[in-house]
Tab-separated table of C-alpha atoms in Angstrom:
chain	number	residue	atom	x	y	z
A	14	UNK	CA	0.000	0.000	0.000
A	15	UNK	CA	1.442	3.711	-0.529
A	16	UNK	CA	-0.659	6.221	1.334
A	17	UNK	CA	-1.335	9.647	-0.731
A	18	UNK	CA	-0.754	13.306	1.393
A	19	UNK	CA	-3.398	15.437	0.544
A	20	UNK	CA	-1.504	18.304	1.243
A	21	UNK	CA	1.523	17.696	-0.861
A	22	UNK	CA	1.668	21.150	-3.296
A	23	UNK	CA	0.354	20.214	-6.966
A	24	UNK	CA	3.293	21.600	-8.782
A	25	UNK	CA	4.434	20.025	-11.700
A	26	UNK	CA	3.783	22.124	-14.945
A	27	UNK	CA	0.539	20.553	-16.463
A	28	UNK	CA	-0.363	22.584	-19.350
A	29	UNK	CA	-2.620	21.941	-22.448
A	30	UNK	CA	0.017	21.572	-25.482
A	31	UNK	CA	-0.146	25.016	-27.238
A	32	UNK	CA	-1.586	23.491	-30.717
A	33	UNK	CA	-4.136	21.975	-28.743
A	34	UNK	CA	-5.816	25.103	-27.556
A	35	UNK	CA	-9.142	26.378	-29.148
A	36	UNK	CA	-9.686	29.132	-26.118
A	37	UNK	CA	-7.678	30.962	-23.548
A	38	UNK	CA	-4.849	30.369	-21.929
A	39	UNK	CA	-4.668	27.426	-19.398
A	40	UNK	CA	-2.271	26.794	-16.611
A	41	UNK	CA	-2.109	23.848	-15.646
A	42	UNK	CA	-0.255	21.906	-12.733
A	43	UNK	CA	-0.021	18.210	-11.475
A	44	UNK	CA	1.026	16.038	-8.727
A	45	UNK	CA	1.966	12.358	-9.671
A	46	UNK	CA	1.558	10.563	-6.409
A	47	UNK	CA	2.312	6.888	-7.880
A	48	UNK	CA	3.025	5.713	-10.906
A	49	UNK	CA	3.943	1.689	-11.658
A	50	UNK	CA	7.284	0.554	-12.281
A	51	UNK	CA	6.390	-0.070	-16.153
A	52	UNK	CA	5.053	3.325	-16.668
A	53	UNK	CA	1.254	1.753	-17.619
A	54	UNK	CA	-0.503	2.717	-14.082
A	55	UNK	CA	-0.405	6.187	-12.690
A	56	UNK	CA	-2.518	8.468	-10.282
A	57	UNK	CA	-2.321	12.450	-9.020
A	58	UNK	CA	-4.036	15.805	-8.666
A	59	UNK	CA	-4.119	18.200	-11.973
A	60	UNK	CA	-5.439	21.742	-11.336
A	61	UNK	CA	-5.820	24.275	-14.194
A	62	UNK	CA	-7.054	27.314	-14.636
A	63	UNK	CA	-9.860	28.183	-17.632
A	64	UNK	CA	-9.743	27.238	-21.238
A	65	UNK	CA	-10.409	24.792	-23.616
A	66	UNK	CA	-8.574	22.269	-25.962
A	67	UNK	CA	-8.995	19.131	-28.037
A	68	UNK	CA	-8.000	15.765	-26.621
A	69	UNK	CA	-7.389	12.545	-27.716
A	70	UNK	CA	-6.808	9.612	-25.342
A	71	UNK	CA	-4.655	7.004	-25.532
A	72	UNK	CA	-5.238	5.794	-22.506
A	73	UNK	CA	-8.216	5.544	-19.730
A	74	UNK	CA	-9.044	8.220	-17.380
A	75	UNK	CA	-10.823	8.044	-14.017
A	76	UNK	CA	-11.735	11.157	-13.049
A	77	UNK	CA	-13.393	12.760	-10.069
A	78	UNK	CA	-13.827	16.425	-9.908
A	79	UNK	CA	-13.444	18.216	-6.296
A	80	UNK	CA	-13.322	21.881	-7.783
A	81	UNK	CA	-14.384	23.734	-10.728
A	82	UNK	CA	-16.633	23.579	-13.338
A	83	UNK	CA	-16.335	22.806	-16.890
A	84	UNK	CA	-17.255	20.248	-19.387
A	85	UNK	CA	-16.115	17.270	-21.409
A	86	UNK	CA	-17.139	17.647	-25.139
A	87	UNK	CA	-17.645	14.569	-27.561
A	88	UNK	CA	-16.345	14.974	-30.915
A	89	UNK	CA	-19.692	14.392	-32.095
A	90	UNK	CA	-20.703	17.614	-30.225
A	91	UNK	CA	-22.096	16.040	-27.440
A	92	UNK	CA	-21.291	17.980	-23.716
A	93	UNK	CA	-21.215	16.541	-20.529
A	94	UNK	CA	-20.873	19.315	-17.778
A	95	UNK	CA	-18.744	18.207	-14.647
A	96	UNK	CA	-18.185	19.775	-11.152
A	97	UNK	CA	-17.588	18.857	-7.801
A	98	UNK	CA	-18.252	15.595	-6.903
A	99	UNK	CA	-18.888	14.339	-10.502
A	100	UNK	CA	-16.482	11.478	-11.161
A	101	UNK	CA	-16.449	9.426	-14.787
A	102	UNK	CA	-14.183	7.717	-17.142
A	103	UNK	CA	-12.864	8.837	-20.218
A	104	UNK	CA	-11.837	5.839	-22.238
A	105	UNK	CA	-9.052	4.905	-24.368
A	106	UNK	CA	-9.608	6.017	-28.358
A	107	UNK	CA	-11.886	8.948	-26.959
A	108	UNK	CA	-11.466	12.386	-28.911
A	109	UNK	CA	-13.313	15.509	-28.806
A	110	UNK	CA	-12.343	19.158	-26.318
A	111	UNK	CA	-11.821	19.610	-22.603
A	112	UNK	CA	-13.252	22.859	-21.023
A	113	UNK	CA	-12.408	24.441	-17.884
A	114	UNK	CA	-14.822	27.162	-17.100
A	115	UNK	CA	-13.640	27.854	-13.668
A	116	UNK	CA	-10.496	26.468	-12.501
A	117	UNK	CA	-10.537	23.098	-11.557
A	118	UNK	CA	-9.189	20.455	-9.669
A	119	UNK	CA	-9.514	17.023	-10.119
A	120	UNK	CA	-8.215	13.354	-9.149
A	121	UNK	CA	-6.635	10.918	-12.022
A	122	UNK	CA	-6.086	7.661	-12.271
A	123	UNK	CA	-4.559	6.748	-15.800
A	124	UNK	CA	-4.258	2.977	-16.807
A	125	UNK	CA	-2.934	1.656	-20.398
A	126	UNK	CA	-4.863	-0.362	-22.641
């Protein structure tokens, strides 16, 4: 078992890549707090402040919100808003925009396919 602190500082830059943005200006930063020997398995805290971008996952994403607002946006157009307490999964081969309306904090666990 490897306990997680809570109040470690969230500090590693985090950012949207620059030719991924469609609005604004995120910031984002991230705290890994484990990640598996292999590289495949990985979990943290990612804060960033408002924007949007496109995504495209490679991998799967569980997710649970504990600040902010935004949404997660379907490439076929389709929005799901998020906030606190919302938690989901984004899976692997998944593409469409991530929106941060107010900045936002969330939980990640990232696995491989």
């Amino acid at each position: 078992m490897r306990r997680i602190d809570p109040s470690a500082p969230v500090t590693e830059p985090a950012s949207p890549p620059a030719d991924r943005l469609t609005a604004g200006q995120p910031i984002g930063t991230a705290r890994t707090d484990y990640e598996s020997p292999d590289g495949r398995f990985s979990a943290g805290v990612w804060t960033c402040t408002p924007g949007r971008w496109r995504i495209a996952y490679d991998e799967n994403e569980y997710c649970r919100i504990l600040s902010g607002k935004g949404a997660v946006i379907d490439a076929d157009g389709s929005v799901q808003a998020i906030g606190p307490g919302d938690e989901f999964v984004i899976p692997a081969g998944f593409k469409g925009e991530w929106l941060v309306e107010e900045t936002m904090t969330k939980t990640w666990v990232i696995a491989l396919p």
